Amino acid sequence: MYRRIKLVDKTDISIIDKLEMDLQNLIQAMEIYFDEFVNHIDITNEIEEIRKFNPDHILSFNYTNTYQRLNKQDCCQIHGTACYKQGFPKKCSLVLGIPKTDIPFANTSVTFFYKEFQREYNKNETDYLKWIQYMHQKNTEYSNNYRKYISNLEIFEKKHPRKPYSLPIMALKPKEPEAPMNEIMILGHSLRGDFDILSPFFILENTNIIIFYKGDSDYKNKWKFICGPNSTIEKEHSHIDWKMLND
């Protein structure tokens, strides 16, 4: 699409309208295929890494209900779920676009091609925003409780400077609060194209994230491209685990 746009004169916007119609037709064809065929494939092989992980939240960029059928657990379908049989004609909820980029056109709108626009236009699921807010709240409560713990510990140690403490004194020692751990699983992402959705999860404290990807070094290259070569994904009390899926 991008190559074709660059070859067209800026005053000729008909190619944009044609491309938009082609994309809409492709998205609807995809939805029919996913709902009529993929959603009815008999699932016999379960991925071990997915089975043994027990996440609090599942973020999916896939278009099918395969995970829900296999695990009987809801997840937030960022890019919609193929459900062609629910009624036709209707507005398709599948998102198939590009991340926002600067396309050199003065008076031409390519808004429809952006994932961000398609998500808003389709009114796709936004439960993940509530998850982020909830996890921030848990982390804030933990931080406040930890500060109180440190303050009370200092007072305790001033009152009882001698160590080791006897059992009666140990009973008076303030108990350190336990950090809340959030378990998140991410499926079907495009690290570069969906980074606006993923980045708030990456900066969360007290969070374990497992991300399934394809290609042995794919995620490393994209991570460096987005965040810089010296960026780190490890934080205190947090961990991001990248799992490669084979064919």
Backbone as CSV, one residue per row, in Angstrom:
resi,resn,N_x,N_y,N_z,CA_x,CA_y,CA_z,C_x,C_y,C_z
1,MET,0.820,-1.196,0.000,0.000,0.000,0.000,0.863,1.259,0.000
2,TYR,1.858,1.271,0.857,2.706,2.454,0.976,3.450,2.731,-0.331
3,ARG,3.958,1.668,-0.957,4.680,1.853,-2.228,3.747,2.394,-3.310
4,ARG,2.510,1.890,-3.357,1.565,2.345,-4.376,1.197,3.811,-4.161
5,ILE,1.022,4.213,-2.908,0.649,5.599,-2.621,1.741,6.550,-3.076
6,LYS,2.974,6.186,-2.851,4.088,7.083,-3.214,4.179,7.294,-4.718
7,LEU,3.649,6.347,-5.501,3.738,6.456,-6.958,2.626,7.311,-7.560
8,VAL,1.635,7.679,-6.750,0.478,8.411,-7.251,0.662,9.900,-7.034
9,ASP,0.185,10.682,-8.008,0.242,12.127,-7.871,-0.588,12.562,-6.660
10,LYS,-0.126,13.580,-5.938,-0.797,13.998,-4.717,-2.226,14.470,-4.958
11,THR,-2.523,14.910,-6.154,-3.876,15.397,-6.430,-4.834,14.275,-6.785
12,ASP,-4.320,13.083,-7.014,-5.156,11.947,-7.385,-5.392,11.083,-6.149
13,ILE,-6.526,11.319,-5.490,-6.795,10.588,-4.250,-7.679,9.366,-4.474
14,SER,-8.044,9.107,-5.720,-8.921,7.966,-5.987,-8.273,6.648,-5.588
15,ILE,-6.938,6.581,-5.705,-6.246,5.350,-5.334,-6.421,5.071,-3.846
16,ILE,-6.495,6.135,-3.023,-6.694,5.947,-1.588,-8.073,5.329,-1.335
17,ASP,-9.102,5.872,-2.015,-10.451,5.325,-1.849,-10.503,3.866,-2.295
18,LYS,-9.825,3.557,-3.391,-9.798,2.172,-3.897,-9.102,1.249,-2.897
19,LEU,-7.984,1.688,-2.357,-7.249,0.870,-1.391,-8.071,0.653,-0.120
20,GLU,-8.787,1.690,0.304,-9.613,1.553,1.502,-10.725,0.533,1.270
21,MET,-11.343,0.581,0.103,-12.394,-0.391,-0.203,-11.815,-1.805,-0.294
22,ASP,-10.634,-1.929,-0.911,-9.987,-3.243,-0.987,-9.714,-3.794,0.407
23,LEU,-9.233,-2.919,1.305,-8.914,-3.356,2.660,-10.176,-3.775,3.403
24,GLN,-11.259,-3.013,3.264,-12.519,-3.385,3.903,-13.016,-4.741,3.408
25,ASN,-12.905,-4.963,2.098,-13.318,-6.253,1.541,-12.441,-7.391,2.047
26,LEU,-11.141,-7.136,2.151,-10.216,-8.157,2.650,-10.530,-8.504,4.096
27,ILE,-10.796,-7.484,4.921,-11.108,-7.723,6.331,-12.372,-8.556,6.468
28,GLN,-13.387,-8.242,5.672,-14.619,-9.013,5.748,-14.420,-10.452,5.255
29,ALA,-13.622,-10.607,4.206,-13.310,-11.959,3.727,-12.567,-12.758,4.793
30,MET,-11.626,-12.089,5.498,-10.901,-12.743,6.582,-11.852,-13.194,7.680
31,GLU,-12.786,-12.314,8.034,-13.722,-12.658,9.103,-14.542,-13.884,8.724
32,ILE,-15.024,-13.932,7.498,-15.797,-15.089,7.042,-14.947,-16.358,7.121
33,TYR,-13.708,-16.269,6.664,-12.813,-17.437,6.676,-12.544,-17.903,8.108
34,PHE,-12.200,-16.943,8.992,-11.895,-17.316,10.377,-13.106,-17.936,11.065
35,ASP,-14.287,-17.340,10.848,-15.466,-17.817,11.560,-16.010,-19.116,10.970
36,GLU,-15.978,-19.239,9.658,-16.533,-20.428,9.016,-15.577,-21.622,9.042
37,PHE,-14.275,-21.346,9.110,-13.306,-22.446,9.016,-12.449,-22.573,10.285
38,VAL,-11.675,-21.540,10.600,-10.715,-21.654,11.707,-11.414,-21.913,13.036
39,ASN,-12.518,-21.226,13.285,-13.227,-21.401,14.551,-13.840,-22.787,14.715
40,HIS,-13.806,-23.607,13.666,-14.392,-24.951,13.748,-13.339,-26.060,13.640
41,ILE,-12.065,-25.665,13.623,-11.006,-26.682,13.597,-10.974,-27.416,14.936
42,ASP,-10.930,-28.713,14.886,-10.872,-29.525,16.098,-9.481,-29.394,16.714
43,ILE,-9.423,-28.876,17.920,-8.138,-28.641,18.581,-7.718,-29.907,19.313
44,THR,-6.584,-30.468,18.901,-6.109,-31.708,19.521,-4.773,-31.519,20.244
45,ASN,-3.969,-30.561,19.801,-2.654,-30.359,20.410,-2.656,-29.083,21.243
46,GLU,-2.360,-29.242,22.515,-2.319,-28.104,23.421,-0.874,-27.690,23.653
47,ILE,-0.599,-26.390,23.572,0.754,-25.892,23.787,1.069,-25.914,25.282
48,GLU,2.101,-26.652,25.638,2.424,-26.887,27.039,2.684,-25.588,27.788
49,GLU,3.436,-24.667,27.167,3.779,-23.416,27.841,2.536,-22.593,28.167
50,ILE,1.529,-22.658,27.294,0.294,-21.939,27.560,-0.507,-22.643,28.650
51,ARG,-0.522,-23.973,28.602,-1.324,-24.739,29.557,-0.856,-24.547,30.992
52,LYS,0.449,-24.517,31.218,0.955,-24.468,32.593,1.017,-23.055,33.160
53,PHE,0.818,-22.040,32.323,0.821,-20.667,32.810,-0.589,-20.302,33.259
54,ASN,-0.698,-19.660,34.420,-2.022,-19.346,34.975,-2.169,-17.835,35.129
55,PRO,-2.450,-17.129,34.045,-2.460,-15.666,34.096,-3.724,-15.085,34.716
56,ASP,-3.588,-13.903,35.288,-4.760,-13.152,35.744,-5.471,-12.525,34.551
57,HIS,-4.672,-12.087,33.575,-5.221,-11.396,32.411,-4.570,-11.923,31.134
58,ILE,-5.361,-12.027,30.066,-4.857,-12.492,28.777,-5.170,-11.432,27.735
59,LEU,-4.130,-10.985,27.068,-4.262,-9.959,26.034,-4.015,-10.627,24.694
60,SER,-5.036,-10.629,23.823,-4.917,-11.336,22.551,-5.104,-10.378,21.386
61,PHE,-4.210,-10.521,20.394,-4.328,-9.756,19.158,-4.758,-10.673,18.005
62,ASN,-5.149,-11.901,18.346,-5.635,-12.833,17.341,-7.079,-12.499,16.969
63,TYR,-7.562,-13.128,15.917,-8.907,-12.833,15.420,-9.916,-13.934,15.709
64,THR,-9.485,-15.002,16.332,-10.373,-16.144,16.540,-10.614,-16.393,18.023
65,ASN,-11.509,-17.338,18.314,-11.811,-17.697,19.705,-11.091,-18.972,20.123
66,THR,-9.987,-19.284,19.452,-9.280,-20.552,19.705,-8.867,-20.689,21.162
67,TYR,-8.275,-19.640,21.734,-7.818,-19.736,23.126,-8.991,-19.974,24.069
68,GLN,-10.089,-19.262,23.849,-11.250,-19.421,24.727,-11.832,-20.823,24.625
69,ARG,-11.848,-21.383,23.423,-12.391,-22.738,23.253,-11.520,-23.764,23.964
70,LEU,-10.220,-23.533,23.959,-9.286,-24.500,24.528,-9.217,-24.411,26.043
71,ASN,-9.280,-23.194,26.574,-9.043,-22.994,27.998,-10.258,-22.512,28.782
72,LYS,-11.362,-22.257,28.107,-12.582,-21.815,28.785,-12.322,-20.594,29.660
73,GLN,-11.505,-19.690,29.169,-11.164,-18.496,29.930,-11.256,-17.269,29.014
74,ASP,-11.846,-16.214,29.531,-12.000,-15.007,28.726,-10.674,-14.288,28.563
75,CYS,-10.571,-13.539,27.472,-9.412,-12.684,27.267,-9.859,-11.441,26.516
76,CYS,-9.060,-10.410,26.564,-9.382,-9.169,25.874,-8.903,-9.267,24.431
77,GLN,-9.851,-9.274,23.496,-9.538,-9.405,22.074,-9.341,-8.004,21.479
78,ILE,-8.107,-7.519,21.515,-7.805,-6.145,21.104,-8.234,-5.878,19.672
79,HIS,-7.997,-6.827,18.783,-8.271,-6.617,17.362,-9.544,-7.312,16.885
80,GLY,-10.464,-7.553,17.819,-11.760,-8.104,17.455,-11.771,-9.616,17.359
81,THR,-12.967,-10.165,17.299,-13.156,-11.608,17.172,-14.069,-11.892,15.988
82,ALA,-13.653,-12.814,15.146,-14.461,-13.164,13.976,-15.791,-13.748,14.426
83,CYS,-16.883,-13.104,14.037,-18.212,-13.572,14.432,-19.198,-13.272,13.305
84,TYR,-18.858,-13.698,12.111,-19.628,-13.404,10.905,-21.075,-13.875,11.017
85,LYS,-21.302,-14.979,11.722,-22.634,-15.570,11.764,-23.617,-14.772,12.620
86,GLN,-23.117,-13.821,13.392,-24.005,-13.074,14.275,-24.912,-12.119,13.509
87,GLY,-24.677,-11.896,12.252,-25.553,-11.021,11.485,-24.843,-10.393,10.311
88,PHE,-25.542,-10.246,9.231,-24.956,-9.642,8.036,-26.062,-8.899,7.280
89,PRO,-25.845,-7.671,6.754,-24.561,-6.961,6.838,-24.355,-6.333,8.209
90,LYS,-23.164,-6.150,8.558,-22.805,-5.507,9.819,-21.410,-4.927,9.696
91,LYS,-21.036,-4.120,10.692,-19.698,-3.555,10.708,-18.735,-4.571,11.302
92,CYS,-17.721,-4.927,10.556,-16.741,-5.907,11.027,-15.877,-5.290,12.110
93,SER,-15.539,-6.073,13.131,-14.741,-5.548,14.242,-13.258,-5.892,14.138
94,LEU,-12.863,-6.639,13.109,-11.463,-7.021,12.987,-10.607,-5.815,12.609
95,VAL,-9.429,-5.754,13.206,-8.485,-4.664,12.931,-7.340,-5.213,12.097
96,LEU,-7.151,-4.639,10.935,-6.055,-5.036,10.058,-5.485,-3.760,9.447
97,GLY,-4.505,-3.197,10.112,-3.976,-1.914,9.659,-2.514,-1.764,9.964
98,ILE,-2.061,-0.524,9.958,-0.658,-0.192,10.184,-0.563,0.763,11.369
99,PRO,0.582,0.806,12.039,0.752,1.823,13.080,0.839,3.204,12.448
100,LYS,0.550,4.217,13.234,0.587,5.574,12.704,1.971,5.901,12.161
101,THR,1.992,6.490,10.976,3.252,6.848,10.344,3.041,8.098,9.510
102,ASP,4.110,8.758,9.150,4.019,9.976,8.352,4.057,9.621,6.867
103,ILE,2.904,9.666,6.218,2.828,9.426,4.783,2.784,10.782,4.079
104,PRO,3.668,11.041,3.126,3.824,12.381,2.557,2.694,12.779,1.609
105,PHE,1.513,13.019,2.195,0.390,13.502,1.402,-0.171,14.745,2.073
106,ALA,-0.376,15.814,1.298,-0.834,17.084,1.859,-2.326,17.071,2.170
107,ASN,-3.158,16.680,1.211,-4.609,16.806,1.355,-5.323,15.464,1.233
108,THR,-4.690,14.432,1.712,-5.263,13.096,1.590,-5.348,12.450,2.968
109,SER,-6.487,11.836,3.264,-6.662,11.162,4.541,-6.414,9.668,4.389
110,VAL,-5.484,9.156,5.158,-5.241,7.711,5.195,-5.576,7.175,6.581
111,THR,-6.456,7.913,7.276,-6.802,7.574,8.656,-7.316,6.151,8.791
112,PHE,-8.115,5.687,7.844,-8.735,4.371,7.960,-7.707,3.257,8.068
113,PHE,-6.531,3.466,7.512,-5.523,2.398,7.487,-4.809,2.231,8.828
114,TYR,-5.004,3.176,9.751,-4.314,3.110,11.032,-5.043,2.174,11.991
115,LYS,-4.279,1.319,12.685,-4.861,0.426,13.683,-5.600,1.213,14.761
116,GLU,-4.993,2.313,15.191,-5.579,3.113,16.263,-6.986,3.585,15.884
117,PHE,-7.157,4.045,14.634,-8.471,4.495,14.180,-9.447,3.328,14.095
118,GLN,-8.985,2.209,13.535,-9.875,1.058,13.372,-10.381,0.553,14.719
119,ARG,-9.509,0.538,15.730,-9.938,0.089,17.062,-11.045,0.987,17.596
120,GLU,-10.863,2.292,17.458,-11.856,3.232,17.968,-13.136,3.171,17.140
121,TYR,-13.005,3.107,15.836,-14.161,3.072,14.940,-15.000,1.817,15.166
122,ASN,-14.303,0.685,15.387,-14.994,-0.584,15.601,-15.506,-0.764,17.021
123,LYS,-15.079,0.150,17.902,-15.418,0.037,19.330,-14.932,-1.303,19.890
124,ASN,-13.665,-1.602,19.628,-13.086,-2.855,20.110,-12.935,-2.853,21.629
125,GLU,-12.708,-4.039,22.170,-12.620,-4.204,23.620,-11.508,-3.338,24.213
126,THR,-11.800,-2.746,25.362,-10.812,-1.904,26.061,-10.672,-2.322,27.524
127,ASP,-11.002,-3.577,27.831,-10.880,-4.047,29.212,-9.464,-3.907,29.738
128,TYR,-8.492,-3.984,28.839,-7.093,-3.912,29.269,-6.788,-2.589,29.967
129,LEU,-7.511,-1.525,29.629,-7.300,-0.234,30.295,-7.709,-0.313,31.766
130,LYS,-8.783,-1.050,32.041,-9.205,-1.257,33.429,-8.182,-2.112,34.167
131,TRP,-7.608,-3.101,33.461,-6.580,-3.937,34.088,-5.395,-3.089,34.534
132,ILE,-4.934,-2.223,33.630,-3.779,-1.379,33.929,-4.077,-0.491,35.124
133,GLN,-5.267,0.114,35.132,-5.657,0.977,36.237,-5.700,0.195,37.549
134,TYR,-6.250,-1.009,37.498,-6.347,-1.845,38.699,-4.964,-2.237,39.203
135,MET,-4.054,-2.604,38.285,-2.712,-3.011,38.697,-1.923,-1.837,39.251
136,HIS,-2.096,-0.655,38.653,-1.469,0.553,39.201,-1.964,0.813,40.629
137,GLN,-3.259,0.621,40.829,-3.839,0.841,42.152,-3.262,-0.131,43.173
138,LYS,-3.146,-1.405,42.777,-2.557,-2.398,43.690,-1.113,-2.056,44.022
139,ASN,-0.364,-1.607,43.011,1.035,-1.267,43.234,1.173,-0.034,44.120
140,THR,0.265,0.933,43.946,0.288,2.134,44.783,-0.006,1.780,46.236
141,GLU,-0.998,0.930,46.446,-1.318,0.489,47.810,-0.139,-0.235,48.439
142,TYR,0.522,-1.070,47.641,1.696,-1.782,48.150,2.811,-0.804,48.513
143,SER,3.058,0.189,47.661,4.106,1.181,47.928,3.816,1.950,49.220
144,ASN,2.556,2.335,49.405,2.188,3.052,50.628,2.377,2.167,51.852
145,ASN,1.958,0.913,51.755,2.125,-0.008,52.880,3.600,-0.291,53.155
146,TYR,4.413,-0.338,52.087,5.834,-0.606,52.283,6.515,0.571,52.988
147,ARG,6.124,1.793,52.629,6.690,2.968,53.314,6.321,2.967,54.796
148,LYS,5.077,2.594,55.099,4.658,2.499,56.499,5.460,1.422,57.224
149,TYR,5.713,0.328,56.522,6.498,-0.772,57.110,7.910,-0.307,57.455
150,ILE,8.552,0.393,56.539,9.918,0.890,56.784,9.941,1.850,57.959
151,SER,8.956,2.727,58.030,8.879,3.681,59.139,8.687,2.960,60.473
152,ASN,7.766,1.993,60.491,7.522,1.232,61.722,8.723,0.369,62.092
153,LEU,9.450,-0.129,61.088,10.627,-0.949,61.348,11.725,-0.114,62.000
154,GLU,11.903,1.113,61.544,12.903,2.006,62.135,12.570,2.292,63.599
155,ILE,11.289,2.512,63.869,10.862,2.755,65.255,11.110,1.511,66.108
156,PHE,10.791,0.354,65.561,10.983,-0.903,66.278,12.458,-1.129,66.607
157,GLU,13.337,-0.901,65.649,14.768,-1.158,65.839,15.389,-0.174,66.830
158,LYS,14.830,1.022,66.920,15.317,1.976,67.927,14.912,1.527,69.333
159,LYS,13.700,0.975,69.432,13.230,0.503,70.739,13.912,-0.789,71.160
160,HIS,14.301,-1.607,70.168,14.886,-2.919,70.467,16.197,-3.077,69.681
161,PRO,17.248,-2.414,70.139,18.511,-2.444,69.382,19.258,-3.768,69.471
162,ARG,18.990,-4.565,70.493,19.765,-5.790,70.694,19.239,-6.931,69.823
163,LYS,20.191,-7.642,69.204,19.859,-8.811,68.393,20.693,-9.990,68.885
164,PRO,20.260,-11.223,68.703,18.961,-11.637,68.135,17.818,-11.342,69.096
165,TYR,16.640,-11.131,68.525,15.479,-10.825,69.336,14.902,-12.095,69.938
166,SER,14.341,-11.940,71.132,13.618,-13.064,71.733,12.275,-13.214,71.013
167,LEU,11.659,-14.369,71.223,10.384,-14.635,70.546,9.304,-13.610,70.880
168,PRO,9.147,-13.188,72.146,8.121,-12.171,72.433,8.377,-10.852,71.700
169,ILE,9.667,-10.463,71.576,9.985,-9.220,70.878,9.802,-9.388,69.370
170,MET,10.161,-10.566,68.874,9.977,-10.827,67.442,8.509,-10.689,67.037
171,ALA,7.611,-11.041,67.967,6.185,-10.929,67.677,5.759,-9.477,67.474
172,LEU,6.548,-8.544,67.994,6.228,-7.120,67.867,6.813,-6.506,66.598
173,LYS,7.718,-7.240,65.958,8.375,-6.693,64.763,7.355,-6.547,63.628
174,PRO,7.320,-5.386,62.966,6.355,-5.200,61.859,6.619,-6.177,60.718
175,LYS,5.531,-6.622,60.142,5.628,-7.607,59.064,5.720,-6.903,57.712
176,GLU,6.691,-7.345,56.908,6.864,-6.737,55.589,5.701,-7.120,54.675
177,PRO,5.087,-6.126,54.014,3.963,-6.454,53.113,4.448,-7.221,51.892
178,GLU,3.603,-8.092,51.411,3.951,-8.902,50.234,3.580,-8.160,48.956
179,ALA,4.522,-8.121,48.036,4.275,-7.417,46.771,3.215,-8.147,45.963
180,PRO,2.236,-7.415,45.412,1.219,-8.069,44.579,1.805,-8.453,43.229
181,MET,1.559,-9.677,42.809,2.089,-10.113,41.518,0.955,-10.249,40.512
182,ASN,1.104,-9.535,39.401,0.144,-9.618,38.311,0.697,-10.560,37.245
183,GLU,-0.119,-11.504,36.794,0.294,-12.474,35.794,-0.449,-12.182,34.486
184,ILE,0.297,-11.853,33.432,-0.311,-11.452,32.166,0.259,-12.297,31.036
185,MET,-0.604,-12.739,30.126,-0.163,-13.477,28.947,-0.592,-12.717,27.695
186,ILE,0.322,-12.615,26.726,0.069,-11.856,25.506,0.220,-12.786,24.309
187,LEU,-0.807,-12.804,23.450,-0.836,-13.689,22.289,-1.029,-12.886,21.004
188,GLY,-0.348,-13.286,19.948,-0.620,-12.770,18.609,-0.260,-11.327,18.374
189,HIS,0.680,-10.793,19.143,1.010,-9.375,19.021,1.945,-9.100,17.839
190,SER,1.975,-7.845,17.451,3.034,-7.328,16.596,3.765,-6.293,17.430
191,LEU,4.943,-6.632,17.901,5.625,-5.794,18.881,5.759,-4.359,18.402
192,ARG,6.126,-4.180,17.156,6.298,-2.825,16.635,4.956,-2.160,16.353
193,GLY,4.033,-2.902,15.747,2.762,-2.313,15.352,1.783,-2.103,16.498
194,ASP,1.928,-2.884,17.577,0.984,-2.792,18.698,1.639,-2.251,19.959
195,PHE,2.751,-1.563,19.802,3.502,-1.130,20.986,2.724,-0.116,21.814
196,ASP,1.818,0.642,21.191,1.024,1.606,21.956,0.132,0.903,22.968
197,ILE,-0.290,-0.326,22.659,-1.097,-1.114,23.592,-0.208,-1.819,24.609
198,LEU,0.937,-2.333,24.167,1.790,-3.170,25.011,2.621,-2.374,26.012
199,SER,3.078,-1.188,25.633,4.041,-0.461,26.456,3.567,-0.189,27.883
200,PRO,2.267,0.139,28.126,1.847,0.345,29.520,2.025,-0.898,30.391
201,PHE,1.934,-2.084,29.789,2.148,-3.314,30.557,3.626,-3.511,30.865
202,PHE,4.494,-3.134,29.921,5.927,-3.339,30.110,6.499,-2.500,31.247
203,ILE,5.875,-1.369,31.558,6.421,-0.489,32.598,5.799,-0.753,33.964
204,LEU,4.871,-1.702,34.046,4.238,-2.013,35.326,5.219,-2.711,36.259
205,GLU,5.204,-2.337,37.513,5.980,-3.039,38.527,5.168,-4.237,39.032
206,ASN,5.867,-5.148,39.703,5.222,-6.317,40.314,4.368,-7.078,39.306
207,THR,4.946,-7.330,38.147,4.198,-7.945,37.056,5.041,-8.996,36.347
208,ASN,4.468,-10.168,36.174,5.085,-11.199,35.354,4.316,-11.290,34.040
209,ILE,5.035,-11.200,32.927,4.413,-11.233,31.609,5.045,-12.339,30.782
210,ILE,4.217,-13.148,30.165,4.739,-14.131,29.215,4.220,-13.729,27.832
211,ILE,5.136,-13.587,26.888,4.802,-13.130,25.541,5.205,-14.208,24.549
212,PHE,4.259,-14.666,23.767,4.556,-15.651,22.732,4.870,-14.929,21.434
213,TYR,5.940,-15.355,20.779,6.382,-14.692,19.557,6.846,-15.746,18.560
214,LYS,7.119,-15.307,17.347,7.585,-16.224,16.302,8.894,-15.679,15.738
215,GLY,9.900,-16.508,15.642,11.199,-16.077,15.131,12.189,-15.928,16.267
216,ASP,13.320,-16.590,16.167,14.246,-16.706,17.279,14.770,-15.367,17.775
217,SER,15.076,-14.433,16.864,15.635,-13.149,17.288,14.708,-11.983,16.953
218,ASP,13.497,-12.294,16.535,12.576,-11.260,16.077,12.285,-10.238,17.164
219,TYR,11.942,-10.703,18.356,11.555,-9.776,19.408,12.737,-8.922,19.864
220,LYS,13.959,-9.493,19.862,15.136,-8.734,20.294,15.399,-7.562,19.359
221,ASN,15.332,-7.814,18.065,15.561,-6.751,17.091,14.513,-5.652,17.207
222,LYS,13.244,-6.046,17.339,12.178,-5.056,17.429,12.246,-4.281,18.734
223,TRP,12.583,-4.977,19.813,12.687,-4.284,21.103,13.776,-3.216,21.047
224,LYS,14.907,-3.541,20.491,16.001,-2.573,20.367,15.611,-1.414,19.457
225,PHE,14.867,-1.714,18.388,14.435,-0.670,17.463,13.506,0.319,18.161
226,ILE,12.604,-0.190,18.996,11.605,0.658,19.641,12.169,1.385,20.853
227,CYS,12.891,0.670,21.697,13.302,1.216,22.994,14.770,1.626,23.055
228,GLY,15.546,1.303,22.026,16.963,1.635,22.063,17.798,0.435,22.431
229,PRO,19.057,0.412,22.009,19.899,-0.777,22.198,20.245,-1.075,23.648
230,ASN,20.194,-0.053,24.519,20.597,-0.265,25.908,19.414,-0.382,26.859
231,SER,18.207,-0.512,26.317,17.026,-0.579,27.170,16.947,-1.946,27.846
232,THR,16.278,-1.976,28.969,16.115,-3.222,29.705,14.640,-3.505,29.909
233,ILE,14.288,-4.758,29.964,12.901,-5.122,30.204,12.727,-5.724,31.587
234,GLU,13.800,-5.785,32.363,13.711,-6.350,33.694,13.627,-5.223,34.728
235,LYS,12.708,-5.365,35.692,12.553,-4.410,36.771,12.465,-5.190,38.067
236,GLU,12.601,-4.481,39.166,12.486,-5.142,40.458,11.090,-5.733,40.621
237,HIS,11.031,-6.962,41.058,9.777,-7.685,41.272,9.010,-7.936,39.976
238,SER,9.629,-7.745,38.829,8.922,-7.935,37.567,9.768,-8.780,36.623
239,HIS,9.087,-9.426,35.689,9.810,-10.274,34.751,9.001,-10.428,33.471
240,ILE,9.679,-10.335,32.336,9.048,-10.583,31.050,9.692,-11.817,30.435
241,ASP,8.878,-12.790,30.144,9.366,-14.063,29.622,8.888,-14.212,28.179
242,TRP,9.844,-14.363,27.262,9.515,-14.480,25.841,9.573,-15.943,25.424
243,LYS,8.488,-16.429,24.848,8.402,-17.829,24.456,8.177,-17.915,22.948
244,MET,9.038,-18.647,22.262,8.894,-18.793,20.820,7.945,-19.940,20.492
245,LEU,7.026,-19.694,19.568,6.109,-20.720,19.094,6.635,-21.319,17.791
246,ASN,6.697,-22.619,17.731,7.088,-23.286,16.489,5.869,-23.434,15.588
247,ASP,6.097,-23.822,14.334,4.982,-24.020,13.406,4.051,-25.128,13.914
